[in-house]
Coordinates of C-alpha atoms in Angstrom, one line a residue:
X145 CA 0.0 0.0 0.0
X146 CA 2.8 2.4 0.8
X147 CA 4.4 1.9 -2.6
X148 CA 1.1 2.7 -4.3
X149 CA 0.7 5.9 -2.3
X150 CA 4.2 7.0 -3.1
X151 CA 3.8 6.3 -6.8
X152 CA 0.5 8.1 -6.8
X153 CA 2.1 11.1 -5.3
X154 CA 4.9 11.1 -7.8
X155 CA 2.4 11.1 -10.7
X156 CA 0.4 13.9 -9.2
X157 CA 3.5 16.1 -8.6
X158 CA 4.8 15.4 -12.1
X159 CA 1.4 16.5 -13.5
X160 CA 1.4 19.6 -11.4
X161 CA 4.9 20.7 -12.5
X162 CA 3.9 20.0 -16.1
X163 CA 0.8 22.2 -15.8
X164 CA 2.8 25.0 -14.2
X165 CA 5.3 25.2 -17.1
X166 CA 2.7 24.8 -19.8
X167 CA 0.9 27.9 -18.4
X168 CA 4.0 30.1 -18.7
X169 CA 2.8 33.1 -20.7
X170 CA 5.1 34.3 -23.5
X171 CA 4.2 37.8 -24.4
X172 CA 5.3 39.4 -27.7
X173 CA 5.6 43.1 -28.6
X174 CA 3.8 44.7 -31.6
X175 CA 6.7 43.8 -33.9
X176 CA 6.6 40.1 -32.9
X177 CA 9.6 40.1 -30.6
X178 CA 9.5 38.4 -27.3
X179 CA 9.1 40.6 -24.2
X180 CA 12.2 39.4 -22.4
X181 CA 11.3 41.2 -19.1
X182 CA 7.9 39.4 -18.9
X183 CA 9.4 36.1 -19.9
X184 CA 12.2 36.2 -17.2
X185 CA 9.7 37.4 -14.6
X186 CA 7.4 34.5 -15.5
X187 CA 10.3 32.0 -15.4
X188 CA 11.3 33.3 -12.0
X189 CA 7.9 32.9 -10.5
X190 CA 7.7 29.4 -12.1
X191 CA 11.1 28.6 -10.4
X192 CA 9.5 29.6 -7.0
X193 CA 6.7 27.1 -7.5
X194 CA 9.0 24.4 -8.9
X195 CA 11.3 24.6 -5.9
X196 CA 8.3 24.6 -3.6
X197 CA 6.7 21.5 -5.1
X198 CA 10.1 19.7 -5.5
X199 CA 10.9 20.4 -1.9
X200 CA 7.5 18.9 -0.8
X201 CA 8.2 15.8 -2.9
X202 CA 11.6 15.4 -1.3
X203 CA 10.4 15.8 2.3
X204 CA 7.4 13.6 2.0
X205 CA 9.2 10.9 0.0
X206 CA 12.0 10.8 2.6
X207 CA 9.5 10.6 5.4
X208 CA 7.6 7.7 3.8
X209 CA 10.8 5.8 3.3
X210 CA 11.2 5.5 7.1
X211 CA 7.9 3.7 7.7
X212 CA 6.6 0.3 6.7
X213 CA 2.9 1.0 6.2
X214 CA 0.7 4.0 5.8
X215 CA -2.0 4.5 8.5
X216 CA -5.5 5.5 7.4
X217 CA -5.2 8.9 9.1
X218 CA -1.9 9.7 7.4
X219 CA -3.4 8.7 4.0
X220 CA -6.3 11.1 4.5
X221 CA -3.9 13.9 5.4
X222 CA -1.7 13.1 2.4
X223 CA -4.7 13.2 0.0
X224 CA -5.7 16.6 1.6
X225 CA -2.1 17.8 1.0
X226 CA -2.3 16.7 -2.7
X227 CA -5.6 18.5 -3.1
X228 CA -4.2 21.9 -1.9
X229 CA -1.0 21.2 -3.9
X230 CA -3.0 20.8 -7.1
X231 CA -4.1 24.4 -6.7
X232 CA -0.6 25.7 -6.9
X233 CA -0.5 25.9 -10.8
X234 CA -3.6 28.2 -10.8
X235 CA -2.2 30.4 -8.0
X236 CA 1.1 30.5 -9.9
X237 CA -0.6 31.5 -13.1
X238 CA -2.4 34.4 -11.3
X239 CA 0.8 35.6 -9.8
X240 CA 2.6 35.5 -13.2
X241 CA -0.2 37.3 -15.0
X242 CA -0.6 40.1 -12.5
X243 CA 1.8 40.3 -9.6
X244 CA -0.2 42.5 -7.2
X245 CA -1.1 42.3 -3.5
X246 CA -4.2 40.2 -4.1
X247 CA -2.5 37.5 -6.2
X248 CA 0.5 37.4 -3.9
X249 CA -1.9 37.0 -0.9
X250 CA -3.6 34.1 -2.7
X251 CA -0.3 32.4 -3.4
X252 CA 1.0 33.1 0.1
X253 CA -2.1 31.7 1.8
X254 CA -2.1 28.6 -0.4
X255 CA 1.6 27.8 0.2
X256 CA 1.0 28.4 3.9
X257 CA -1.8 25.8 4.0
X258 CA 0.3 23.3 2.0
X259 CA 3.3 23.9 4.3
X260 CA 1.2 23.4 7.4
X261 CA -0.4 20.2 6.2
X262 CA 2.9 18.8 4.9
X263 CA 4.8 19.4 8.1
X264 CA 2.0 17.9 10.2
X265 CA 2.2 14.8 8.0
X266 CA 5.9 14.6 8.4
X267 CA 5.6 14.8 12.2
X268 CA 3.1 11.9 12.2
X269 CA 5.4 9.8 9.9
X270 CA 8.5 10.6 11.9
X271 CA 6.6 9.7 15.1
X272 CA 5.6 6.4 13.6
X273 CA 9.2 5.6 12.4
X274 CA 10.9 6.0 15.7
X275 CA 10.7 3.1 18.1
X276 CA 12.5 4.5 21.1
X277 CA 10.1 6.5 23.2
X278 CA 12.7 9.0 24.4
X279 CA 14.0 9.7 20.9
X280 CA 10.5 9.9 19.5
X281 CA 9.4 12.5 22.1
X282 CA 12.5 14.6 21.6
X283 CA 12.3 14.5 17.8
X284 CA 8.6 15.4 17.8
X285 CA 9.3 18.3 20.1
X286 CA 12.0 19.5 17.8
X287 CA 9.8 19.2 14.7
X288 CA 7.0 21.1 16.5
X289 CA 9.4 24.0 17.3
X290 CA 10.5 24.1 13.7
X291 CA 6.9 24.1 12.5
X292 CA 6.0 26.9 14.8
X293 CA 8.8 29.0 13.5
X294 CA 8.1 28.2 9.8
X295 CA 4.4 28.8 10.1
X296 CA 4.9 32.0 12.1
X297 CA 7.4 33.3 9.6
X298 CA 5.0 32.7 6.7
X299 CA 2.2 34.5 8.5
X300 CA 4.5 37.5 9.0
X301 CA 5.5 37.2 5.3
X302 CA 1.8 37.5 4.3
X303 CA 1.6 40.8 6.2
X304 CA 4.9 42.0 4.8
X305 CA 3.7 41.1 1.3
X306 CA 0.6 43.2 1.7
X307 CA 2.8 46.3 1.8
X308 CA 5.9 45.2 -0.2
X309 CA 5.0 42.9 -3.0
X310 CA 8.3 42.6 -4.9
X311 CA 10.5 42.1 -1.8
X312 CA 8.1 39.5 -0.5
X313 CA 8.3 37.7 -3.9
X314 CA 12.0 37.5 -3.5
X315 CA 11.6 36.0 -0.1
X316 CA 9.2 33.4 -1.5
X317 CA 11.9 32.6 -4.0
X318 CA 14.6 32.1 -1.3
X319 CA 12.4 30.0 1.1
X320 CA 12.2 26.7 -0.9
X321 CA 15.9 26.9 -1.6
X322 CA 16.7 27.2 2.0
X323 CA 14.3 24.4 2.9
X324 CA 15.9 22.1 0.3
X325 CA 19.3 22.7 1.8
X326 CA 17.9 22.1 5.3
X327 CA 16.5 18.7 4.0
X328 CA 20.0 17.8 2.9
X329 CA 21.4 18.6 6.3
X330 CA 18.7 16.6 8.1
X331 CA 19.4 13.6 5.9
X332 CA 23.1 13.8 6.6
X333 CA 22.5 14.0 10.3
X334 CA 20.2 11.0 10.1
X335 CA 23.1 9.0 8.6
X336 CA 25.2 10.0 11.6
X337 CA 22.5 8.9 14.0
X338 CA 22.1 5.6 12.2
X339 CA 25.8 4.9 13.0
X340 CA 25.3 5.3 16.7
X341 CA 23.7 3.0 19.3
X342 CA 20.6 4.0 21.2
X343 CA 22.4 5.5 24.2
X344 CA 24.8 7.4 21.9
X345 CA 21.8 8.7 19.9
X346 CA 20.1 9.9 23.1
X347 CA 23.3 11.7 24.3
X348 CA 24.0 13.2 20.9
X349 CA 20.5 14.7 20.6
X350 CA 20.7 16.1 24.1
X351 CA 23.9 18.0 23.5
X352 CA 24.0 18.3 19.7
X353 CA 25.0 21.9 19.4
X354 CA 27.7 21.4 22.0
X355 CA 29.2 18.5 20.1
X356 CA 29.5 20.7 17.0
X357 CA 30.3 23.9 18.8
X358 CA 27.1 25.7 17.7
X359 CA 24.2 25.3 15.4
X360 CA 25.8 27.3 12.6
X361 CA 28.8 25.1 12.5
X362 CA 26.7 22.0 12.6
X363 CA 24.6 23.2 9.7
X364 CA 27.7 24.2 7.6
X365 CA 29.7 21.1 8.3
X366 CA 26.8 18.7 7.6
X367 CA 26.0 20.5 4.4
X368 CA 29.6 20.6 3.2
X369 CA 30.1 17.0 4.0
X370 CA 26.9 16.0 2.2
X371 CA 27.8 17.8 -1.0
X372 CA 31.3 16.3 -0.9
X373 CA 30.3 12.8 0.0
X374 CA 27.4 12.4 -2.5
X375 CA 25.3 9.3 -2.3
X376 CA 28.1 7.0 -1.4
X377 CA 28.3 5.9 2.3
X378 CA 31.9 6.2 3.6
X379 CA 32.3 4.2 6.8
X380 CA 35.1 6.6 7.9
X381 CA 33.2 9.8 7.1
X382 CA 32.1 10.3 10.7
X383 CA 35.3 9.2 12.3
X384 CA 36.4 12.7 13.4
X385 CA 32.9 13.6 14.5
X386 CA 32.7 10.5 16.7
X387 CA 36.1 11.2 18.1
X388 CA 35.1 14.8 19.1
X389 CA 31.8 13.4 20.5
X390 CA 33.7 10.9 22.7
X391 CA 36.0 13.6 23.9
X392 CA 32.9 15.7 24.8

């Protein structure tokens, strides 16, 4: 059942991305030449939606890989998520055709709803995947804090976009890129946790920032190591990290 759900999601997302790119308007001047400004603006807005949808696909796919079966409640939430996600092409088209306060508000509210439903689904899947009660409780609390910050920031962005449309549009462009990089960091850290036993995992999560020095160093190190290591699993890649952890 899980495989069918994942395949269904992949098909829906592929259709959504196709619809978005097909609705890109190509305006021409009176002499038949392409309006390059309008074209680049349209492609830029399409890029925002592409990154947003691709980031959702990455996060949900990675979360589903951690579980063995899909609960009925999670399936309902997932279908609700796909419903709101299917509205993104229309919101993107409105934003491309006329980038004003109203269209930016529609796009912002829709992406806020999609983000909220997606993150709630990921919390549920993460809670199901963790067997140790202490780790599960700590991880859920951490995800809840991240969700609170993410949703709060998007609410503030809605208010900001009401007064400053173009700067808000730039922020909407940056958000999915940052989220994608954060996903890479989280996946790299999961690989580190997988190499530890249960007690080490508990100790690491309790003093994670102290092990790395601070959260900025943790983020930059994990991101750099992920980009350098690629998909291959090097058994020695965490040797120095583990040595520092043992010293701590």
